[in-house]
JSON list of C-alpha atoms in Angstrom, two decimals:
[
{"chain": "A", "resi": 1, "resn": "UNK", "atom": "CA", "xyz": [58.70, -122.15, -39.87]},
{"chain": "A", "resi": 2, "resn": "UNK", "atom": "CA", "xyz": [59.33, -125.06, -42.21]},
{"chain": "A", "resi": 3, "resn": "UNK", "atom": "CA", "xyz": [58.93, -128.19, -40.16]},
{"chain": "A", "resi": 4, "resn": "UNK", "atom": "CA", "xyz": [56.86, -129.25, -37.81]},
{"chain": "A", "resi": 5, "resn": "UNK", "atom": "CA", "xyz": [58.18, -129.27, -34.15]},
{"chain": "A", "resi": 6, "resn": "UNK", "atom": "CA", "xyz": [57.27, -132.59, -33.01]},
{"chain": "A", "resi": 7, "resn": "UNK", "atom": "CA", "xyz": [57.17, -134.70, -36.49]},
{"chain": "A", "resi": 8, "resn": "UNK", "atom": "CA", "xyz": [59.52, -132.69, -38.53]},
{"chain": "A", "resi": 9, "resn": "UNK", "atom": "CA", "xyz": [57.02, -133.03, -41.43]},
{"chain": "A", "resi": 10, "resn": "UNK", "atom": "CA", "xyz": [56.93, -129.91, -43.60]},
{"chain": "A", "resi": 11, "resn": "UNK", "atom": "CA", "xyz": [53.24, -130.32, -43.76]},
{"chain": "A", "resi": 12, "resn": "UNK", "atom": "CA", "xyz": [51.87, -127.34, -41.80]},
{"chain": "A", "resi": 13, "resn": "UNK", "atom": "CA", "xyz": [49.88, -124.61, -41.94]},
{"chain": "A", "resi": 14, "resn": "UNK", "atom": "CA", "xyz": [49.83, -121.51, -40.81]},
{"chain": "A", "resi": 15, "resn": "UNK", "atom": "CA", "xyz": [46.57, -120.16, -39.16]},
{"chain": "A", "resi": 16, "resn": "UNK", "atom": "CA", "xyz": [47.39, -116.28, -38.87]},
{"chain": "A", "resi": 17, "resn": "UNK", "atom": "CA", "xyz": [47.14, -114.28, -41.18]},
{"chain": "A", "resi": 18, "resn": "UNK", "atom": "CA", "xyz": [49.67, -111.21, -42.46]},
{"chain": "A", "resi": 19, "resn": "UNK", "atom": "CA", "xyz": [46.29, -109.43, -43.35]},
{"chain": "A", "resi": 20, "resn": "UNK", "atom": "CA", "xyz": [44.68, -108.89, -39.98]},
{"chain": "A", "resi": 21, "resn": "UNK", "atom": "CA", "xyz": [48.11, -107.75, -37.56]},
{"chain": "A", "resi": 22, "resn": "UNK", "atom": "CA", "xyz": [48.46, -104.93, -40.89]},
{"chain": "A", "resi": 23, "resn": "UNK", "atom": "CA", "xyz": [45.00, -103.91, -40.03]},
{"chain": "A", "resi": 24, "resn": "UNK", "atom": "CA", "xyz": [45.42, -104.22, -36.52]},
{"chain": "A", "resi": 25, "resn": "UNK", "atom": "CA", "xyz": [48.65, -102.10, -36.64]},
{"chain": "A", "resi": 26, "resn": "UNK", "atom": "CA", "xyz": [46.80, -99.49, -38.88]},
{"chain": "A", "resi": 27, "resn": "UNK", "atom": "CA", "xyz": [44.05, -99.02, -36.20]},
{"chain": "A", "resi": 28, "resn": "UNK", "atom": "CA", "xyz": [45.98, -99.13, -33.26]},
{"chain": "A", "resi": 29, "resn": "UNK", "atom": "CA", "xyz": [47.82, -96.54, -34.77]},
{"chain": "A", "resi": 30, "resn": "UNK", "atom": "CA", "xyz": [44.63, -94.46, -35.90]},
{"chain": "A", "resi": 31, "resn": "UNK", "atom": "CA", "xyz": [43.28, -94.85, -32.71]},
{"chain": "A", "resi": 32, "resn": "UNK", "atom": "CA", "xyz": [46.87, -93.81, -31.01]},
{"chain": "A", "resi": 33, "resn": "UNK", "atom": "CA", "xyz": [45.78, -90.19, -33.71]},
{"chain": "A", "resi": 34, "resn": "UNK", "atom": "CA", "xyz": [42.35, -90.01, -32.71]},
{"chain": "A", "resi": 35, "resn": "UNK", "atom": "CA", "xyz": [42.68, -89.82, -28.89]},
{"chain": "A", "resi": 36, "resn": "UNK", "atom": "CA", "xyz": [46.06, -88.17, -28.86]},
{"chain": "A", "resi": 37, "resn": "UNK", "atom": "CA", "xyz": [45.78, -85.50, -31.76]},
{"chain": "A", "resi": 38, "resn": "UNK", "atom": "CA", "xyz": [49.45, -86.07, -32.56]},
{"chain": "A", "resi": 39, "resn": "UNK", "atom": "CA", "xyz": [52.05, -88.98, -33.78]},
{"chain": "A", "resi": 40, "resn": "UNK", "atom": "CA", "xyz": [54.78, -89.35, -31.21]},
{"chain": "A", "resi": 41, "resn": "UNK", "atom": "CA", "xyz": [56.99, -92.24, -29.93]},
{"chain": "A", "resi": 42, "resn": "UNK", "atom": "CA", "xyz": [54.25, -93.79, -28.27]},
{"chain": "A", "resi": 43, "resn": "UNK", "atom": "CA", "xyz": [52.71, -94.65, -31.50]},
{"chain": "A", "resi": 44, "resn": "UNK", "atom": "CA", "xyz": [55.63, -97.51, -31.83]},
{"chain": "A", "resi": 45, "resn": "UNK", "atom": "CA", "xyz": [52.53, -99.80, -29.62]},
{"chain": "A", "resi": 46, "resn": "UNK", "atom": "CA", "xyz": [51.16, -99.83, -33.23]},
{"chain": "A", "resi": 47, "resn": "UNK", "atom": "CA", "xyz": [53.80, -102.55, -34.25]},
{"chain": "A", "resi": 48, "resn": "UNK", "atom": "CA", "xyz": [53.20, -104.79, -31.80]},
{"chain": "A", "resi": 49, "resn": "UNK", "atom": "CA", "xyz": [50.47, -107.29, -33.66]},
{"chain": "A", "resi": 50, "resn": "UNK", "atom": "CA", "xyz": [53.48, -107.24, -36.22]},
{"chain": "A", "resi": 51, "resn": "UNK", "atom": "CA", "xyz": [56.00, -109.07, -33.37]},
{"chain": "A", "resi": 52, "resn": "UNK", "atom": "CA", "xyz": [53.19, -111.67, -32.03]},
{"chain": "A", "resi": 53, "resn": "UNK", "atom": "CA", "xyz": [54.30, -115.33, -33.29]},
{"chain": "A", "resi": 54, "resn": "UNK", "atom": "CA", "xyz": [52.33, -117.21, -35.52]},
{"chain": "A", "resi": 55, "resn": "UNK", "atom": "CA", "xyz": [50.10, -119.81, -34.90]},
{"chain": "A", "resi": 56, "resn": "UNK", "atom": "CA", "xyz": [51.00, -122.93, -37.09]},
{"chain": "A", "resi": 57, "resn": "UNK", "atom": "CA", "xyz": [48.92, -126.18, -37.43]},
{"chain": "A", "resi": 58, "resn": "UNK", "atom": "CA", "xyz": [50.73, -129.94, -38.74]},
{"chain": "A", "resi": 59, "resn": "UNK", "atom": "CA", "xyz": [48.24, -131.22, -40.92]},
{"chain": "A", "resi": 60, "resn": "UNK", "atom": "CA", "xyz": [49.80, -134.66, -40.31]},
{"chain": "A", "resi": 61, "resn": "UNK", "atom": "CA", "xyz": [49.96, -134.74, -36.48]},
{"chain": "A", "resi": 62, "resn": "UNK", "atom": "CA", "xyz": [47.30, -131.92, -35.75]},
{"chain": "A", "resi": 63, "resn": "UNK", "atom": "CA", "xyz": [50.12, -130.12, -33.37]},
{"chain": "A", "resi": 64, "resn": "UNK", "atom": "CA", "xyz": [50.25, -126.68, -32.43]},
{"chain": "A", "resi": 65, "resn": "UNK", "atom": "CA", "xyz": [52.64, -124.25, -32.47]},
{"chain": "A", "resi": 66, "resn": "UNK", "atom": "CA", "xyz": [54.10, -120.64, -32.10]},
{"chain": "A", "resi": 67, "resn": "UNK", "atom": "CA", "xyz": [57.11, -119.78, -34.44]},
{"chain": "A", "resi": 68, "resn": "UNK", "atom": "CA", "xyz": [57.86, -117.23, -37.31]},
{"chain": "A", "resi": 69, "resn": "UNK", "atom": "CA", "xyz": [55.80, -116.67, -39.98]},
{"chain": "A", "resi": 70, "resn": "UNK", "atom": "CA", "xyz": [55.20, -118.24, -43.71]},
{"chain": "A", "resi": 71, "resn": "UNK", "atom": "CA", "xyz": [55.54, -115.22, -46.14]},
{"chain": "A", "resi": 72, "resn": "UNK", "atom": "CA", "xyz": [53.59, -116.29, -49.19]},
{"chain": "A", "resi": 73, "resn": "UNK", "atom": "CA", "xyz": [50.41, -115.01, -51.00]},
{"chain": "A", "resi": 74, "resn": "UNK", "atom": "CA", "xyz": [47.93, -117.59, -49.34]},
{"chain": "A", "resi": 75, "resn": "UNK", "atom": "CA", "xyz": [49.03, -116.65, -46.28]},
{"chain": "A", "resi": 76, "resn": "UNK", "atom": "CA", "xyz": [47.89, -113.35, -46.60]},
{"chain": "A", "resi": 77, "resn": "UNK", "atom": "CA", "xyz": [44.63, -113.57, -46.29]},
{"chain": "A", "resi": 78, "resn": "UNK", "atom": "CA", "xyz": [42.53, -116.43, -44.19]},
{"chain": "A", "resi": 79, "resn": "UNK", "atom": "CA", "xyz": [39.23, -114.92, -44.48]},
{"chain": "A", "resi": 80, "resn": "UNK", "atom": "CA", "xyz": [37.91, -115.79, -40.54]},
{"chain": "A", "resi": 81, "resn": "UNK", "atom": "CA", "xyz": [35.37, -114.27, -39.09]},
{"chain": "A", "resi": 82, "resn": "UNK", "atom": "CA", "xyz": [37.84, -111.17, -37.34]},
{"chain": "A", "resi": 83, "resn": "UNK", "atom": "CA", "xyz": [39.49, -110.38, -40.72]},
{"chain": "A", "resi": 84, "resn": "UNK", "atom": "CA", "xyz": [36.34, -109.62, -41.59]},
{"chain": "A", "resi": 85, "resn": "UNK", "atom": "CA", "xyz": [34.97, -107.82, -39.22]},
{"chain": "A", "resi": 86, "resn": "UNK", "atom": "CA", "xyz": [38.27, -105.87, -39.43]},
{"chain": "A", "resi": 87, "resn": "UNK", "atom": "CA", "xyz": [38.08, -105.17, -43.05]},
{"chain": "A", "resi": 88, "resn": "UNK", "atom": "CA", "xyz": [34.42, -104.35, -42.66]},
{"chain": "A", "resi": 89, "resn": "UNK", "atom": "CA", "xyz": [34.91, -101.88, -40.25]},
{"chain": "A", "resi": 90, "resn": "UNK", "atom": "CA", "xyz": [37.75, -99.90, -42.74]},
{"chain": "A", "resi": 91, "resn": "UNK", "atom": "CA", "xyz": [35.34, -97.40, -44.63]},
{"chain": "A", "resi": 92, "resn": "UNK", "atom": "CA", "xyz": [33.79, -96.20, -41.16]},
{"chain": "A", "resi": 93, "resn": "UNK", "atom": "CA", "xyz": [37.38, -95.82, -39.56]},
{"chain": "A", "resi": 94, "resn": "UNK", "atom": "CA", "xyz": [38.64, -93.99, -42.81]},
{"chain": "A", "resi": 95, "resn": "UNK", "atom": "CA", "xyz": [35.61, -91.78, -42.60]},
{"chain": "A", "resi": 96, "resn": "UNK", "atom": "CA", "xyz": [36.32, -91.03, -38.81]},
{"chain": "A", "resi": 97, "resn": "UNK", "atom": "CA", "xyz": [40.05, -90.38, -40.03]},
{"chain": "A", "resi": 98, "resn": "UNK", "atom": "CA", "xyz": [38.60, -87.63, -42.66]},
{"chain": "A", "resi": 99, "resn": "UNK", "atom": "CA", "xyz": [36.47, -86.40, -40.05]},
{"chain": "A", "resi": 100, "resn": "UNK", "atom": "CA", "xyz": [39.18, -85.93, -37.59]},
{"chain": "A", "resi": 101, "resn": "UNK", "atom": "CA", "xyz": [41.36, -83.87, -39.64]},
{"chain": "A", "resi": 102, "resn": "UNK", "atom": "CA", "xyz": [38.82, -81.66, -40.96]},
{"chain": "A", "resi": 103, "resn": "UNK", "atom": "CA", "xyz": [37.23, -81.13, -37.45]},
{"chain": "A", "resi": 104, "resn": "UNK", "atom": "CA", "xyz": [40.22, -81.17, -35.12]},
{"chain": "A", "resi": 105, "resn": "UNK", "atom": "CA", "xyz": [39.06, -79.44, -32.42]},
{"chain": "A", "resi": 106, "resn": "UNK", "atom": "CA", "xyz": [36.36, -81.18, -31.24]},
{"chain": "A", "resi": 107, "resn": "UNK", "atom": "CA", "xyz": [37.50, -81.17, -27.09]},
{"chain": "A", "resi": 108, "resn": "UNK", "atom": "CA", "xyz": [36.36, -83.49, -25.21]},
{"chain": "A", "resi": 109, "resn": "UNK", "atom": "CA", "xyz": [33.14, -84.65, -27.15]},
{"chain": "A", "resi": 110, "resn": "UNK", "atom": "CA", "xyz": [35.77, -86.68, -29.14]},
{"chain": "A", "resi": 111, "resn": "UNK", "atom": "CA", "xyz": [36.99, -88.66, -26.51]},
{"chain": "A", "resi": 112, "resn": "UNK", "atom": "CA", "xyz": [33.28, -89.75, -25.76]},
{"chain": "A", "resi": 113, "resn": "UNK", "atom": "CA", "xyz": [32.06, -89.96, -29.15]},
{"chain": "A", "resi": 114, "resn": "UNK", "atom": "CA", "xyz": [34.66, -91.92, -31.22]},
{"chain": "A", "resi": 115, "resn": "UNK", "atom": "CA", "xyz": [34.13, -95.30, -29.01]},
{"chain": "A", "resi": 116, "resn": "UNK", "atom": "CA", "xyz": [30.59, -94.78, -29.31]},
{"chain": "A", "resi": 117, "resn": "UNK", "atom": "CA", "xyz": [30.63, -94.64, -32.57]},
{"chain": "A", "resi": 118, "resn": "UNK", "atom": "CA", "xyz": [32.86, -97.49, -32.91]},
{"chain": "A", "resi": 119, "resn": "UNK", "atom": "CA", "xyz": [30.16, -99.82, -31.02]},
{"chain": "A", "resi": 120, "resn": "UNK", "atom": "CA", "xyz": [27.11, -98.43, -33.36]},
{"chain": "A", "resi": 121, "resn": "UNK", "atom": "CA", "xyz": [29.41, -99.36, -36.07]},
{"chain": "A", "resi": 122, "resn": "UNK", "atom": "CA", "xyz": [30.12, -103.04, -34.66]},
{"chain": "A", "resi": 123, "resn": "UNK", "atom": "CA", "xyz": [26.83, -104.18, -34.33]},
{"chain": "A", "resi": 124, "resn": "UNK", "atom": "CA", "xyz": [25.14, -104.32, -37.62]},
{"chain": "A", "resi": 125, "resn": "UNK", "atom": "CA", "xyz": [28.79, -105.41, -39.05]},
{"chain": "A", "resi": 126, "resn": "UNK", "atom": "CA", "xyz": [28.41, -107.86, -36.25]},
{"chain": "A", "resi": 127, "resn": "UNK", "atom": "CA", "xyz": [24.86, -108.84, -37.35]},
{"chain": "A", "resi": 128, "resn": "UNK", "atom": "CA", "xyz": [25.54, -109.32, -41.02]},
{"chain": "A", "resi": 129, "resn": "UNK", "atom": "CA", "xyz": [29.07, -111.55, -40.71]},
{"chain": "A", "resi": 130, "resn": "UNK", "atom": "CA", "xyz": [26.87, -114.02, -38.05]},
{"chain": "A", "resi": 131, "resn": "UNK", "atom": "CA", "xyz": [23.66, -114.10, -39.84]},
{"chain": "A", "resi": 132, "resn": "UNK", "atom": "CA", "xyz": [23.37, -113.39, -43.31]},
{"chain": "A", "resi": 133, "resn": "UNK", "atom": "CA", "xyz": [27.67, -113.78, -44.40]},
{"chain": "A", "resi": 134, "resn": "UNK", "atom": "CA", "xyz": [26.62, -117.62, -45.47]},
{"chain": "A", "resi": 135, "resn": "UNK", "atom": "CA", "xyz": [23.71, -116.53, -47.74]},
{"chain": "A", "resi": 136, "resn": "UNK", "atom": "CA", "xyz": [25.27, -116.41, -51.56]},
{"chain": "A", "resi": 137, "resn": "UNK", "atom": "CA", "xyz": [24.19, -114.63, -54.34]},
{"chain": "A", "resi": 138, "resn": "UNK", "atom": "CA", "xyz": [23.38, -110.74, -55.34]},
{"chain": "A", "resi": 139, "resn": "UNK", "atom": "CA", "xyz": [21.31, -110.16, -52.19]},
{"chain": "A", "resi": 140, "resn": "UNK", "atom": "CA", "xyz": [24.24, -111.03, -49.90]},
{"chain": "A", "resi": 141, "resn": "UNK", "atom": "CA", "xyz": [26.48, -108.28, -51.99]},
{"chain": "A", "resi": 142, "resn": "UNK", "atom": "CA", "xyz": [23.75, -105.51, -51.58]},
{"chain": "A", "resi": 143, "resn": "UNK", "atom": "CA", "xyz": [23.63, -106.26, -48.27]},
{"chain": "A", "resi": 144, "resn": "UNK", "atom": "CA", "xyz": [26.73, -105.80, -47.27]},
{"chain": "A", "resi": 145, "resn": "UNK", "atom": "CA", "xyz": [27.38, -102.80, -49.39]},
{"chain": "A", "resi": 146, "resn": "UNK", "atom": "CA", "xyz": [24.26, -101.45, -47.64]},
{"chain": "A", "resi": 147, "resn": "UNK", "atom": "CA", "xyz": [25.75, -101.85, -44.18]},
{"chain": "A", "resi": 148, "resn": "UNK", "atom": "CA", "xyz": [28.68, -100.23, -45.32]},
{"chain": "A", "resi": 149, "resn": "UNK", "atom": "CA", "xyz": [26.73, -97.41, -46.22]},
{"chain": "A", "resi": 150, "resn": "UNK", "atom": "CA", "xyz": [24.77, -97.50, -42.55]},
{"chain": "A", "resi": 151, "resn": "UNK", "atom": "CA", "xyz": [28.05, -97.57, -40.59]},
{"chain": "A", "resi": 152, "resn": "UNK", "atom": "CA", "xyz": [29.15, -94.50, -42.79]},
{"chain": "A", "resi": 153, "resn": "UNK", "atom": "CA", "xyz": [26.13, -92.30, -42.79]},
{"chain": "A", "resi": 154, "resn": "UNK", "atom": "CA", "xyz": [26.15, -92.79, -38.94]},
{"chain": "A", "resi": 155, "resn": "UNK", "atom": "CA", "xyz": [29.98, -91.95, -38.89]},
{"chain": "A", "resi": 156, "resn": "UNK", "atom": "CA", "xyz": [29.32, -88.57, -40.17]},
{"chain": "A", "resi": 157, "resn": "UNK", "atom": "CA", "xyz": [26.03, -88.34, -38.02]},
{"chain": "A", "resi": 158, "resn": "UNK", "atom": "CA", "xyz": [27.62, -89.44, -34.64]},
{"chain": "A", "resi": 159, "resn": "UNK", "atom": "CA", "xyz": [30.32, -86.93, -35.01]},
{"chain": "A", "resi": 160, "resn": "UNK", "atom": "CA", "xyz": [30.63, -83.77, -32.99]},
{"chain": "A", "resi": 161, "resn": "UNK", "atom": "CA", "xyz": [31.06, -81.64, -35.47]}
]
């Protein structure tokens, strides 16, 4: 996308990130393991945040747009609140990926478990982007290392093991 659609400036911006459809992908694709126990065709759904058009922004007319995206390093990574959450939630979905393939056969108590476990996770990841993401300094760091921790520990707790 290197002009805008209605002004033809070149002065836009894109406002989707590379970043979050990866991790997107990379869950939809975990959770296409965890529920199915295997990797077949259907896990091609996993690509699909990967073909969504970009939203783009003129800076000089304030027009929106769909279109293809802007590769480059800034793009990468927007920080809003969903990237976030999304790369928040990666050490609790890796641990539930460990747990998986060490404790495969787990039945049915898997298909209850893991989206419980992904809602116990949410909320205090929820809490802390909402309430405390804006506080600076040391305490903010512990504190989200902390929850890290929490959403791990419980991980390992939750699961039928």
């Amino acid at each position: 996308m290197g002009s805008c659609s209605k002004c033809q400036n070149t002065n836009v911006i894109q406002r989707s990130s590379l970043l979050t459809r990866l991790l997107l992908s990379i869950y939809i694709f975990l959770n296409f393991y965890f529920f199915t126990g295997e990797v077949d065709y259907g896990a091609i759904i996993a690509l699909l945040p990967l073909l969504i058009p970009y939203h783009h922004v003129c800076m000089d007319c304030d027009a929106d747009f769909w279109g293809a995206p802007k590769i480059r390093i800034r793009n990468f990574w927007l920080e809003n609140l969903s990237e976030k959450y999304l790369l928040a939630m990666a050490p609790s979905i890796l641990t539930m990926t460990i747990l998986i393939l060490k404790f495969p056969y787990t039945g049915l108590e898997r298909i209850v478990y893991l989206p419980a476990i992904y809602v116990i996770n949410s909320i205090p990841i929820l809490i802390y982007l909402l309430k405390f993401s804006k506080i600076n300094g040391i305490f903010n760091l512990f504190l989200g290392l902390f929850i890290q921790l929490v959403t791990v520990v419980l991980s390992i707790l939750f699961y039928p093991k």
